[in-house]
């Protein structure tokens, strides 16, 4: 499987421009899985619930249409983040599309910082979707600090975790090595770059998107300050072997009765 990320520099609120930039970075690319950043179409630093609502879309909105289009152009499963509107709730969500069809959605369970003021926390367990025989789960950015999410996806059979992100702390890229080793899964962390200064907030995003193997090896990674599309060929089936030596299976050796 050829899997990778597109690391972008979104302009806040400029969806058309941000779509164009993803198109440019993906021009001529064909792949099996492409992961875009969290909130890649809108930018991150929302300042009010009204602003979140104004940026929000239904799951068949313009961001879905764009993702469907690039899934056809690249031949890939595409995962990307968006501001989701569903009844009275606004979620920080990701969707997975393939061949122009919506495959599945994930609503960020662990909201970061002031996201708690405008987004509702995800209300559904993370799921693994089987597409073309590949088993792919999603989590979003700050979910990395809660090992339960990647563990839950591994227990549900995920081979690869697609991880749209807008990282502002320096730890996630290293932590994903552990998340991948402890579950023996591959992960694609797609981050953004640049700064956003809006309202009281000033965020600097850390770039360094990466593909991490089920052995914890960083197979490809992006620079900290430049847009980049990076891809690597993996054998996703390796993630189905949970043994780290002749005696230890990282899932079966757990002792949940003791903790
Ligand atoms: C984050 O969850 N976007 C830091």
GROMACS .gro file of C-alpha atoms in nm, residues 8-210:
model
  203
    8UNK     CA    1  -0.060   2.228   0.437
    9UNK     CA    2  -0.073   2.594   0.544
   10UNK     CA    3  -0.445   2.677   0.549
   11UNK     CA    4  -0.563   3.037   0.522
   12UNK     CA    5  -0.830   3.087   0.790
   13UNK     CA    6  -1.183   3.075   0.649
   14UNK     CA    7  -1.068   3.050   0.283
   15UNK     CA    8  -1.202   2.709   0.189
   16UNK     CA    9  -1.164   2.748  -0.191
   17UNK     CA   10  -0.804   2.862  -0.160
   18UNK     CA   11  -0.727   2.575   0.081
   19UNK     CA   12  -0.884   2.321  -0.156
   20UNK     CA   13  -0.669   2.460  -0.439
   21UNK     CA   14  -0.354   2.419  -0.232
   22UNK     CA   15  -0.436   2.055  -0.153
   23UNK     CA   16  -0.501   2.000  -0.524
   24UNK     CA   17  -0.163   2.153  -0.607
   25UNK     CA   18   0.021   1.937  -0.353
   26UNK     CA   19  -0.155   1.625  -0.481
   27UNK     CA   20  -0.111   1.699  -0.850
   28UNK     CA   21   0.004   1.385  -1.030
   29UNK     CA   22  -0.010   1.175  -0.711
   30UNK     CA   23  -0.171   0.835  -0.707
   31UNK     CA   24  -0.183   0.648  -0.378
   32UNK     CA   25  -0.387   0.414  -0.162
   33UNK     CA   26  -0.431   0.636   0.147
   34UNK     CA   27  -0.391   1.014   0.173
   35UNK     CA   28  -0.442   1.189   0.508
   36UNK     CA   29  -0.504   1.565   0.525
   37UNK     CA   30  -0.476   1.778   0.841
   38UNK     CA   31  -0.746   1.845   1.100
   39UNK     CA   32  -0.977   2.130   0.985
   40UNK     CA   33  -0.770   2.157   0.666
   41UNK     CA   34  -1.032   2.360   0.477
   42UNK     CA   35  -1.113   2.619   0.743
   43UNK     CA   36  -0.806   2.675   0.959
   44UNK     CA   37  -0.798   2.604   1.331
   45UNK     CA   38  -0.816   2.913   1.552
   46UNK     CA   39  -1.187   2.967   1.585
   47UNK     CA   40  -1.286   3.243   1.829
   48UNK     CA   41  -1.655   3.182   1.900
   49UNK     CA   42  -1.936   2.934   1.866
   50UNK     CA   43  -2.094   3.158   1.601
   51UNK     CA   44  -1.775   3.144   1.397
   52UNK     CA   45  -1.764   2.764   1.431
   53UNK     CA   46  -2.125   2.747   1.314
   54UNK     CA   47  -2.050   2.972   1.016
   55UNK     CA   48  -1.764   2.742   0.908
   56UNK     CA   49  -1.958   2.420   0.970
   57UNK     CA   50  -2.097   2.186   0.708
   58UNK     CA   51  -2.312   1.879   0.688
   59UNK     CA   52  -2.140   1.555   0.596
   60UNK     CA   53  -2.242   1.615   0.233
   61UNK     CA   54  -2.117   1.975   0.221
   62UNK     CA   55  -1.850   2.139   0.006
   63UNK     CA   56  -1.558   1.976   0.191
   64UNK     CA   57  -1.713   1.632   0.138
   65UNK     CA   58  -1.754   1.711  -0.233
   66UNK     CA   59  -1.391   1.820  -0.254
   67UNK     CA   60  -1.268   1.505  -0.077
   68UNK     CA   61  -1.482   1.290  -0.304
   69UNK     CA   62  -1.328   1.459  -0.607
   70UNK     CA   63  -0.968   1.406  -0.494
   71UNK     CA   64  -1.043   1.045  -0.399
   72UNK     CA   65  -1.130   0.988  -0.765
   73UNK     CA   66  -0.829   1.183  -0.895
   74UNK     CA   67  -0.575   1.004  -0.672
   75UNK     CA   68  -0.746   0.663  -0.652
   76UNK     CA   69  -0.686   0.684  -0.277
   77UNK     CA   70  -0.884   0.655   0.042
   78UNK     CA   71  -0.884   1.018   0.162
   79UNK     CA   72  -0.916   1.121   0.525
   80UNK     CA   73  -0.949   1.488   0.618
   81UNK     CA   74  -1.085   1.703   0.900
   82UNK     CA   75  -1.378   1.945   0.885
   83UNK     CA   76  -1.618   2.142   1.103
   84UNK     CA   77  -1.929   1.927   1.114
   85UNK     CA   78  -2.281   2.051   1.175
   86UNK     CA   79  -2.537   1.798   1.289
   87UNK     CA   80  -2.864   1.936   1.432
   88UNK     CA   81  -2.768   2.173   1.713
   89UNK     CA   82  -2.417   2.031   1.755
   90UNK     CA   83  -2.091   2.137   1.597
   91UNK     CA   84  -1.815   1.872   1.597
   92UNK     CA   85  -1.447   1.867   1.511
   93UNK     CA   86  -1.474   1.572   1.272
   94UNK     CA   87  -1.290   1.375   1.008
   95UNK     CA   88  -1.435   1.190   0.717
   96UNK     CA   89  -1.306   0.901   0.508
   97UNK     CA   90  -1.398   0.884   0.141
   98UNK     CA   91  -1.309   0.644  -0.138
   99UNK     CA   92  -1.400   0.646  -0.507
  100UNK     CA   93  -1.631   0.941  -0.457
  101UNK     CA   94  -1.826   0.782  -0.170
  102UNK     CA   95  -1.837   0.863   0.201
  103UNK     CA   96  -1.704   0.558   0.389
  104UNK     CA   97  -1.713   0.679   0.749
  105UNK     CA   98  -1.683   0.962   0.997
  106UNK     CA   99  -1.511   1.025   1.329
  107UNK     CA  100  -1.597   1.301   1.577
  108UNK     CA  101  -1.300   1.410   1.790
  109UNK     CA  102  -1.354   1.261   2.134
  110UNK     CA  103  -1.086   1.453   2.327
  111UNK     CA  104  -1.123   1.823   2.261
  112UNK     CA  105  -0.816   2.043   2.313
  113UNK     CA  106  -0.817   2.372   2.500
  114UNK     CA  107  -1.090   2.619   2.389
  115UNK     CA  108  -1.227   2.369   2.136
  116UNK     CA  109  -1.443   2.275   2.436
  117UNK     CA  110  -1.617   2.612   2.401
  118UNK     CA  111  -1.740   2.562   2.044
  119UNK     CA  112  -1.735   2.193   1.966
  120UNK     CA  113  -1.936   1.912   2.120
  121UNK     CA  114  -1.714   1.616   2.209
  122UNK     CA  115  -1.744   1.310   1.989
  123UNK     CA  116  -2.039   1.096   2.092
  124UNK     CA  117  -1.952   0.769   1.914
  125UNK     CA  118  -1.677   0.510   1.958
  126UNK     CA  119  -1.396   0.516   1.702
  127UNK     CA  120  -1.459   0.264   1.424
  128UNK     CA  121  -1.243   0.068   1.186
  129UNK     CA  122  -1.351   0.076   0.822
  130UNK     CA  123  -1.257  -0.195   0.576
  131UNK     CA  124  -1.190  -0.043   0.235
  132UNK     CA  125  -1.052  -0.252  -0.048
  133UNK     CA  126  -0.941  -0.505   0.218
  134UNK     CA  127  -0.746  -0.237   0.416
  135UNK     CA  128  -0.855  -0.176   0.776
  136UNK     CA  129  -0.832   0.191   0.861
  137UNK     CA  130  -0.936   0.383   1.173
  138UNK     CA  131  -0.934   0.756   1.244
  139UNK     CA  132  -0.842   0.970   1.540
  140UNK     CA  133  -0.788   1.347   1.551
  141UNK     CA  134  -0.489   1.540   1.684
  142UNK     CA  135  -0.506   1.562   2.068
  143UNK     CA  136  -0.651   1.210   2.083
  144UNK     CA  137  -0.282   1.107   2.070
  145UNK     CA  138  -0.243   1.182   2.443
  146UNK     CA  139  -0.515   0.929   2.533
  147UNK     CA  140  -0.371   0.585   2.452
  148UNK     CA  141  -0.720   0.440   2.480
  149UNK     CA  142  -0.818   0.559   2.131
  150UNK     CA  143  -0.536   0.393   1.940
  151UNK     CA  144  -0.572   0.085   2.160
  152UNK     CA  145  -0.948   0.071   2.090
  153UNK     CA  146  -0.877   0.095   1.716
  154UNK     CA  147  -0.612  -0.179   1.738
  155UNK     CA  148  -0.852  -0.404   1.931
  156UNK     CA  149  -1.106  -0.349   1.652
  157UNK     CA  150  -0.847  -0.469   1.399
  158UNK     CA  151  -0.707  -0.144   1.257
  159UNK     CA  152  -0.396  -0.189   1.045
  160UNK     CA  153  -0.351   0.185   0.995
  161UNK     CA  154  -0.459   0.487   1.199
  162UNK     CA  155  -0.527   0.799   0.995
  163UNK     CA  156  -0.452   1.095   1.222
  164UNK     CA  157  -0.546   1.441   1.092
  165UNK     CA  158  -0.381   1.696   1.321
  166UNK     CA  159  -0.313   2.062   1.395
  167UNK     CA  160  -0.039   2.007   1.653
  168UNK     CA  161   0.083   2.287   1.878
  169UNK     CA  162   0.280   2.090   2.141
  170UNK     CA  163   0.614   1.930   2.055
  171UNK     CA  164   0.540   1.579   2.185
  172UNK     CA  165   0.299   1.406   1.949
  173UNK     CA  166   0.541   1.300   1.678
  174UNK     CA  167   0.749   1.116   1.942
  175UNK     CA  168   0.440   0.982   2.118
  176UNK     CA  169   0.310   0.831   1.794
  177UNK     CA  170   0.616   0.605   1.791
  178UNK     CA  171   0.493   0.462   2.122
  179UNK     CA  172   0.128   0.449   2.009
  180UNK     CA  173   0.241   0.242   1.707
  181UNK     CA  174   0.476   0.011   1.901
  182UNK     CA  175   0.228  -0.059   2.182
  183UNK     CA  176  -0.046  -0.155   1.933
  184UNK     CA  177   0.165  -0.271   1.638
  185UNK     CA  178  -0.027  -0.048   1.398
  186UNK     CA  179   0.084   0.193   1.128
  187UNK     CA  180  -0.013   0.560   1.165
  188UNK     CA  181  -0.025   0.858   0.931
  189UNK     CA  182  -0.012   1.185   1.124
  190UNK     CA  183  -0.093   1.474   0.891
  191UNK     CA  184  -0.012   1.808   1.048
  192UNK     CA  185  -0.021   2.170   0.930
  193UNK     CA  186   0.239   2.444   0.945
  194UNK     CA  187   0.238   2.818   1.009
  195UNK     CA  188   0.086   3.042   1.274
  196UNK     CA  189  -0.262   3.168   1.349
  197UNK     CA  190  -0.319   3.475   1.564
  198UNK     CA  191  -0.689   3.524   1.619
  199UNK     CA  192  -0.879   3.662   1.920
  200UNK     CA  193  -0.675   3.593   2.233
  201UNK     CA  194  -0.490   3.300   2.077
  202UNK     CA  195  -0.166   3.268   1.895
  203UNK     CA  196  -0.084   2.916   1.782
  204UNK     CA  197   0.228   2.793   1.607
  205UNK     CA  198   0.177   2.461   1.435
  206UNK     CA  199   0.464   2.216   1.436
  207UNK     CA  200   0.461   2.052   1.091
  208UNK     CA  201   0.665   1.732   1.096
  209UNK     CA  202   0.384   1.515   0.959
  210UNK     CA  203   0.493   1.153   0.960
   0.00000   0.00000   0.00000
